[in-house]
Amino acid sequence: MSGLEGADRRRVTRLVLVAALLHGLAYLFAVAPWMGEDEPWHMEYATHVSWLHRPWGGEPARLGAGGEVDERTSWPTSQLQVRRRMAGTSMEEIAHEQGEILRSMAEHDYYRRVDWAGAVRDRTDFDQVEPFFTATSQPPGYYTLLGAWLFPVRYASVESQLVWARMLSLLMYLASVWVVLQLACCAFSDRSLVIGATLVFAWFPMNARLGAVVNNDVLARTIGAVVLALCARRLAGDGSRGTLVLAASLAALGLLVKSTVMSLAGVVVLTLVFGGGVSTRLRTVVLGLGAGAAVVAGILWMWHVQHSPVLPRNLDAFLARVQRGASAETFRELWHTFVGGFNWYSRELPSWMYTVAAIVAGLAGLSAFSALFHTRRGVSRPVLALCLALVAMQVALVILRGEGQGRYLMPAMAALAVVFAAGLLAPLSNFRRPAGLKLLAMMLFVYDALFLWGGLVPNECLVWGS
Amino acid sequence: MVRAFVIALVALFALFSWREDLPDVEIRLAQRTTQAGRIFGDHPLGQGFVCEHDGLHAVDVALAPIGGTALALDFELRRDGPQGEVLRRARLEADKLPASDDWARFEFEPIEDSAGGRFYFSLASADRNAHSPWVRYRGVPYVVRPWGDRALDGSVIEGELLPSPPRTRTDLHHGDLHTLAFAMNYVHPQAGKMRLELSDARTGERLRSAEVGPGIPCDTGWVFFSFEKLADSRWRALRYRVELPTGASLIGNAEGPSIVAYHGGSSVPDDVLGATCAGAELPQRDLVFRAWSSDTRSALLARLGERGGWRIVGAAIAWFLALVVASRLLGRPVEERD
């Protein structure tokens, strides 16, 4: 029983999807070109894939420290990094692609919007926007998918390709919303809680905005929602063992998308431990852990050979990273960029909004945690525990990575939605929950209104630098 | 539907609340790196700009207190340029100047017909002031060595810009090097020229030279030596030699002088017209400032329409419809209604 049955479930699904589509379209229209964080680099990577360049086995740069040839004197490092990844690309091709994107960025006033980028418009390579940076150190999963999506429009202008690529993000946003509705049906047997969780996910502004930009966090978020929903289904007793195999496979696949989905391996392990029958549990757990360890080792090796910045170079670097990750400054940045950051995080919402959001989130988190120990009607405690565990693991990953960017929490966004709904609505009596849902929805709508029309649009359209 | 209209009103309120926070022209820098230095008595620093709207009534200048005695700053606004007609005057007394890195606001009677006009403002001080305006140089900056902790003695300072290795990070990351900024301790207004020579560190071949001054004083600021673009500057080893006039000295640290390299293009929006010192043009740079004109709703909407266009209209329609549809989720289940 999910609290949504028969005709009502079909109606709610339909309304949720239509509302999410319209909401996603609003962001798709509102977000100006190249305003997604690191969007030019992600597009560059995917564009090369769309031209059927394999995202592995490229030609490394000849550095020749003190030797005959040092290619860094001839080409920008960002272009050499692309060649190192993409098989069969030429430097001229890479330079041309960067030039096209930079031209478009200037035409669409990127430099007037992003305060740290400086106002100079005529730039010739990506290093001149951000030195020593590339997307090609990221795993190839997202770019392979996006490259295939871009294949039919590879001859179109870079602006058209950007719109087309963003539409894939919109589709993934819609798919994620549907998955979260299914997840909520596993987590709750109360209609208000199900709708509340789905609305939190669909209306959380930075999540909706992720449906309008090109970024591998988009796919990481979707995979996170699907794996969590599959595991929740297993915990709720609806799923077969095949469900868990599918979840484990997706979690492994997710490691080819972004390192931030590493937490999903923990979700699968927890489901293995707590979700199977007693007789088969030990064997399943041992086999699962063995296979999981092998997959993780393989992925770590792949990240290593791809020069992923996720892996620290030595123990000192790792410790320094953890120290930085656990600092108050990192948590502040994490919170601010999760609640609302604009123009590549160079601008923020009014400070009171972060405080209010922190208070609401703190109350919801504590209340949801207490639901693990007190009966809350209509709440599946195993699923809620799994969601809380995923949120904790996601935050731990951010600390290990040493960088507090809100979008790194997105693989746990579905879990956060369940935790919010459970924390804010579950303590209410059944009679009061529909009213509580209305209040929660109003809070979300007002937050979204302030974010979009008091933050995103003014910062992207009204306040430009000269 | 009523719920959607209420939320839409909140959205409109949120949007229009920006009305008074929209500068007409603004130089936005997330990280301010280069300051002009103290303002000398008879060498006011100035800046030109084009105003977008009518009602120009204030100019903010980003100032950093860099030590010494704070003195009042006199502001003049002229039409067209440094020699234009004086339109407005304002004065900030010493105790009104910012105690930390912040904007200093110069307010004056609104200029009703400022839309599209070219304006020029200057800041003057009776003597060397404790406050330095920030300056933005037009180029892609790359900090070789940040502002140091000591004055470097000597009228000739030499050193090398090197790749990595031996440096942990290359000194010249980009091609098209066109300017080197050096942190300057002090140059007297009557001092002679400063000169920079760049040569290849391996062959010794002389590549570029540049001069600054005379008549451009500097106290605790950055001096910009610009020259013809050096296309193949990326990861290159260059040798520099800075010749200073009597009494002048650079700022640096134990490793050498503080340097910012500027590469690439220098094209910026044409509503900023460049900085001046005592009326003389300071090429390729602007004071960090913002100007304020109309704060009407129509000005806000005009800007929104011009910059957002149909995209924003589409976003508004989709967003409102999303609210209407989502609100229907909050009703009773179909069984109950049946």
PDB file of N, CA and C in Angstrom, chain A residues 181-232:
ATOM      1  N   LEU A 181       8.764   9.540  -7.351  1.00  0.00           N
ATOM      2  CA  LEU A 181       7.372   9.202  -7.011  1.00  0.00           C
ATOM      3  C   LEU A 181       7.275   7.715  -6.647  1.00  0.00           C
ATOM      4  N   GLN A 182       7.966   6.875  -7.419  1.00  0.00           N
ATOM      5  CA  GLN A 182       7.956   5.429  -7.115  1.00  0.00           C
ATOM      6  C   GLN A 182       8.662   5.170  -5.782  1.00  0.00           C
ATOM      7  N   LEU A 183       9.760   5.858  -5.582  1.00  0.00           N
ATOM      8  CA  LEU A 183      10.504   5.709  -4.322  1.00  0.00           C
ATOM      9  C   LEU A 183       9.623   6.108  -3.136  1.00  0.00           C
ATOM     10  N   ALA A 184       8.928   7.225  -3.295  1.00  0.00           N
ATOM     11  CA  ALA A 184       8.080   7.715  -2.204  1.00  0.00           C
ATOM     12  C   ALA A 184       6.960   6.724  -1.906  1.00  0.00           C
ATOM     13  N   CYS A 185       6.499   6.035  -2.965  1.00  0.00           N
ATOM     14  CA  CYS A 185       5.449   5.027  -2.752  1.00  0.00           C
ATOM     15  C   CYS A 185       5.986   3.842  -1.938  1.00  0.00           C
ATOM     16  N   CYS A 186       7.293   3.583  -2.055  1.00  0.00           N
ATOM     17  CA  CYS A 186       7.909   2.527  -1.225  1.00  0.00           C
ATOM     18  C   CYS A 186       8.130   3.022   0.201  1.00  0.00           C
ATOM     19  N   ALA A 187       8.473   4.288   0.312  1.00  0.00           N
ATOM     20  CA  ALA A 187       8.844   4.833   1.618  1.00  0.00           C
ATOM     21  C   ALA A 187       7.629   5.143   2.477  1.00  0.00           C
ATOM     22  N   PHE A 188       6.519   5.495   1.837  1.00  0.00           N
ATOM     23  CA  PHE A 188       5.346   5.961   2.593  1.00  0.00           C
ATOM     24  C   PHE A 188       4.085   5.246   2.129  1.00  0.00           C
ATOM     25  N   SER A 189       3.197   5.043   3.071  1.00  0.00           N
ATOM     26  CA  SER A 189       1.881   4.543   2.686  1.00  0.00           C
ATOM     27  C   SER A 189       0.827   5.620   2.950  1.00  0.00           C
ATOM     28  N   ASP A 190       1.271   6.846   2.959  1.00  0.00           N
ATOM     29  CA  ASP A 190       0.361   7.968   3.172  1.00  0.00           C
ATOM     30  C   ASP A 190       0.443   8.887   1.955  1.00  0.00           C
ATOM     31  N   ARG A 191      -0.693   9.210   1.402  1.00  0.00           N
ATOM     32  CA  ARG A 191      -0.762  10.001   0.165  1.00  0.00           C
ATOM     33  C   ARG A 191      -0.034  11.347   0.294  1.00  0.00           C
ATOM     34  N   SER A 192      -0.269  12.031   1.407  1.00  0.00           N
ATOM     35  CA  SER A 192       0.342  13.362   1.574  1.00  0.00           C
ATOM     36  C   SER A 192       1.865  13.266   1.606  1.00  0.00           C
ATOM     37  N   LEU A 193       2.371  12.224   2.257  1.00  0.00           N
ATOM     38  CA  LEU A 193       3.820  12.063   2.337  1.00  0.00           C
ATOM     39  C   LEU A 193       4.411  11.745   0.960  1.00  0.00           C
ATOM     40  N   VAL A 194       3.713  10.918   0.204  1.00  0.00           N
ATOM     41  CA  VAL A 194       4.197  10.564  -1.133  1.00  0.00           C
ATOM     42  C   VAL A 194       4.283  11.823  -1.999  1.00  0.00           C
ATOM     43  N   ILE A 195       3.190  12.572  -2.005  1.00  0.00           N
ATOM     44  CA  ILE A 195       3.173  13.791  -2.843  1.00  0.00           C
ATOM     45  C   ILE A 195       4.182  14.808  -2.301  1.00  0.00           C
ATOM     46  N   GLY A 196       4.285  14.896  -0.981  1.00  0.00           N
ATOM     47  CA  GLY A 196       5.230  15.843  -0.379  1.00  0.00           C
ATOM     48  C   GLY A 196       6.659  15.554  -0.814  1.00  0.00           C
ATOM     49  N   ALA A 197       7.073  14.297  -0.750  1.00  0.00           N
ATOM     50  CA  ALA A 197       8.449  13.943  -1.146  1.00  0.00           C
ATOM     51  C   ALA A 197       8.683  14.255  -2.618  1.00  0.00           C
ATOM     52  N   THR A 198       7.693  13.924  -3.437  1.00  0.00           N
ATOM     53  CA  THR A 198       7.854  14.157  -4.881  1.00  0.00           C
ATOM     54  C   THR A 198       7.941  15.659  -5.179  1.00  0.00           C
ATOM     55  N   LEU A 199       7.118  16.431  -4.486  1.00  0.00           N
ATOM     56  CA  LEU A 199       7.154  17.890  -4.701  1.00  0.00           C
ATOM     57  C   LEU A 199       8.487  18.484  -4.239  1.00  0.00           C
ATOM     58  N   VAL A 200       8.982  17.996  -3.105  1.00  0.00           N
ATOM     59  CA  VAL A 200      10.282  18.512  -2.626  1.00  0.00           C
ATOM     60  C   VAL A 200      11.341  18.279  -3.691  1.00  0.00           C
ATOM     61  N   PHE A 201      11.337  17.090  -4.265  1.00  0.00           N
ATOM     62  CA  PHE A 201      12.339  16.783  -5.292  1.00  0.00           C
ATOM     63  C   PHE A 201      12.133  17.657  -6.532  1.00  0.00           C
ATOM     64  N   ALA A 202      10.889  17.717  -7.000  1.00  0.00           N
ATOM     65  CA  ALA A 202      10.640  18.426  -8.265  1.00  0.00           C
ATOM     66  C   ALA A 202      10.771  19.934  -8.119  1.00  0.00           C
ATOM     67  N   TRP A 203      10.485  20.457  -6.920  1.00  0.00           N
ATOM     68  CA  TRP A 203      10.454  21.920  -6.758  1.00  0.00           C
ATOM     69  C   TRP A 203      11.702  22.485  -6.086  1.00  0.00           C
ATOM     70  N   PHE A 204      12.578  21.600  -5.647  1.00  0.00           N
ATOM     71  CA  PHE A 204      13.802  22.138  -5.042  1.00  0.00           C
ATOM     72  C   PHE A 204      14.569  22.882  -6.144  1.00  0.00           C
ATOM     73  N   PRO A 205      14.772  24.190  -5.997  1.00  0.00           N
ATOM     74  CA  PRO A 205      15.207  24.988  -7.156  1.00  0.00           C
ATOM     75  C   PRO A 205      16.537  24.552  -7.781  1.00  0.00           C
ATOM     76  N   MET A 206      17.532  24.247  -6.955  1.00  0.00           N
ATOM     77  CA  MET A 206      18.821  23.889  -7.557  1.00  0.00           C
ATOM     78  C   MET A 206      18.721  22.538  -8.277  1.00  0.00           C
ATOM     79  N   ASN A 207      17.771  21.705  -7.864  1.00  0.00           N
ATOM     80  CA  ASN A 207      17.574  20.441  -8.553  1.00  0.00           C
ATOM     81  C   ASN A 207      16.855  20.669  -9.879  1.00  0.00           C
ATOM     82  N   ALA A 208      15.837  21.524  -9.850  1.00  0.00           N
ATOM     83  CA  ALA A 208      15.129  21.837 -11.098  1.00  0.00           C
ATOM     84  C   ALA A 208      16.079  22.522 -12.081  1.00  0.00           C
ATOM     85  N   ARG A 209      16.929  23.369 -11.551  1.00  0.00           N
ATOM     86  CA  ARG A 209      17.889  24.069 -12.405  1.00  0.00           C
ATOM     87  C   ARG A 209      18.858  23.087 -13.051  1.00  0.00           C
ATOM     88  N   LEU A 210      19.136  21.993 -12.347  1.00  0.00           N
ATOM     89  CA  LEU A 210      20.029  20.974 -12.903  1.00  0.00           C
ATOM     90  C   LEU A 210      19.388  20.299 -14.121  1.00  0.00           C
ATOM     91  N   GLY A 211      18.061  20.450 -14.244  1.00  0.00           N
ATOM     92  CA  GLY A 211      17.393  19.928 -15.428  1.00  0.00           C
ATOM     93  C   GLY A 211      17.496  20.866 -16.616  1.00  0.00           C
ATOM     94  N   ALA A 212      18.235  21.946 -16.448  1.00  0.00           N
ATOM     95  CA  ALA A 212      18.329  22.931 -17.531  1.00  0.00           C
ATOM     96  C   ALA A 212      19.775  23.243 -17.888  1.00  0.00           C
ATOM     97  N   VAL A 213      20.711  22.459 -17.387  1.00  0.00           N
ATOM     98  CA  VAL A 213      22.124  22.720 -17.692  1.00  0.00           C
ATOM     99  C   VAL A 213      22.804  21.412 -18.097  1.00  0.00           C
ATOM    100  N   VAL A 214      23.960  21.567 -18.721  1.00  0.00           N
ATOM    101  CA  VAL A 214      24.724  20.393 -19.148  1.00  0.00           C
ATOM    102  C   VAL A 214      25.785  20.113 -18.096  1.00  0.00           C
ATOM    103  N   ASN A 215      25.693  18.938 -17.473  1.00  0.00           N
ATOM    104  CA  ASN A 215      26.627  18.621 -16.400  1.00  0.00           C
ATOM    105  C   ASN A 215      26.505  17.134 -16.085  1.00  0.00           C
ATOM    106  N   ASN A 216      27.607  16.487 -15.756  1.00  0.00           N
ATOM    107  CA  ASN A 216      27.501  15.056 -15.441  1.00  0.00           C
ATOM    108  C   ASN A 216      26.793  14.818 -14.108  1.00  0.00           C
ATOM    109  N   ASP A 217      26.621  15.861 -13.307  1.00  0.00           N
ATOM    110  CA  ASP A 217      25.832  15.719 -12.076  1.00  0.00           C
ATOM    111  C   ASP A 217      24.374  15.392 -12.401  1.00  0.00           C
ATOM    112  N   VAL A 218      23.913  15.778 -13.591  1.00  0.00           N
ATOM    113  CA  VAL A 218      22.536  15.501 -13.997  1.00  0.00           C
ATOM    114  C   VAL A 218      22.307  13.986 -14.020  1.00  0.00           C
ATOM    115  N   LEU A 219      23.214  13.282 -14.678  1.00  0.00           N
ATOM    116  CA  LEU A 219      23.068  11.824 -14.777  1.00  0.00           C
ATOM    117  C   LEU A 219      23.371  11.173 -13.430  1.00  0.00           C
ATOM    118  N   ALA A 220      24.324  11.723 -12.690  1.00  0.00           N
ATOM    119  CA  ALA A 220      24.646  11.167 -11.371  1.00  0.00           C
ATOM    120  C   ALA A 220      23.414  11.241 -10.469  1.00  0.00           C
ATOM    121  N   ARG A 221      22.702  12.366 -10.539  1.00  0.00           N
ATOM    122  CA  ARG A 221      21.486  12.530  -9.745  1.00  0.00           C
ATOM    123  C   ARG A 221      20.432  11.500 -10.148  1.00  0.00           C
ATOM    124  N   THR A 222      20.252  11.297 -11.466  1.00  0.00           N
ATOM    125  CA  THR A 222      19.244  10.355 -11.940  1.00  0.00           C
ATOM    126  C   THR A 222      19.592   8.931 -11.517  1.00  0.00           C
ATOM    127  N   ILE A 223      20.844   8.555 -11.683  1.00  0.00           N
ATOM    128  CA  ILE A 223      21.265   7.208 -11.280  1.00  0.00           C
ATOM    129  C   ILE A 223      21.074   7.032  -9.773  1.00  0.00           C
ATOM    130  N   GLY A 224      21.402   8.071  -9.020  1.00  0.00           N
ATOM    131  CA  GLY A 224      21.225   8.024  -7.570  1.00  0.00           C
ATOM    132  C   GLY A 224      19.772   7.738  -7.208  1.00  0.00           C
ATOM    133  N   ALA A 225      18.852   8.420  -7.893  1.00  0.00           N
ATOM    134  CA  ALA A 225      17.426   8.225  -7.600  1.00  0.00           C
ATOM    135  C   ALA A 225      16.987   6.811  -7.960  1.00  0.00           C
ATOM    136  N   VAL A 226      17.459   6.315  -9.123  1.00  0.00           N
ATOM    137  CA  VAL A 226      17.021   4.987  -9.574  1.00  0.00           C
ATOM    138  C   VAL A 226      17.561   3.908  -8.634  1.00  0.00           C
ATOM    139  N   VAL A 227      18.839   3.975  -8.288  1.00  0.00           N
ATOM    140  CA  VAL A 227      19.430   2.951  -7.416  1.00  0.00           C
ATOM    141  C   VAL A 227      18.725   2.960  -6.060  1.00  0.00           C
ATOM    142  N   LEU A 228      18.485   4.147  -5.542  1.00  0.00           N
ATOM    143  CA  LEU A 228      17.816   4.234  -4.237  1.00  0.00           C
ATOM    144  C   LEU A 228      16.394   3.662  -4.320  1.00  0.00           C
ATOM    145  N   ALA A 229      15.693   3.968  -5.408  1.00  0.00           N
ATOM    146  CA  ALA A 229      14.323   3.472  -5.554  1.00  0.00           C
ATOM    147  C   ALA A 229      14.312   1.947  -5.648  1.00  0.00           C
ATOM    148  N   LEU A 230      15.264   1.387  -6.396  1.00  0.00           N
ATOM    149  CA  LEU A 230      15.331  -0.077  -6.521  1.00  0.00           C
ATOM    150  C   LEU A 230      15.624  -0.724  -5.168  1.00  0.00           C
ATOM    151  N   CYS A 231      16.567  -0.143  -4.453  1.00  0.00           N
ATOM    152  CA  CYS A 231      16.912  -0.700  -3.139  1.00  0.00           C
ATOM    153  C   CYS A 231      15.743  -0.549  -2.160  1.00  0.00           C
ATOM    154  N   ALA A 232      15.062   0.580  -2.247  1.00  0.00           N
ATOM    155  CA  ALA A 232      13.905   0.805  -1.365  1.00  0.00           C
ATOM    156  C   ALA A 232      12.822  -0.228  -1.665  1.00  0.00           C
TER     157      ALA A 232
END
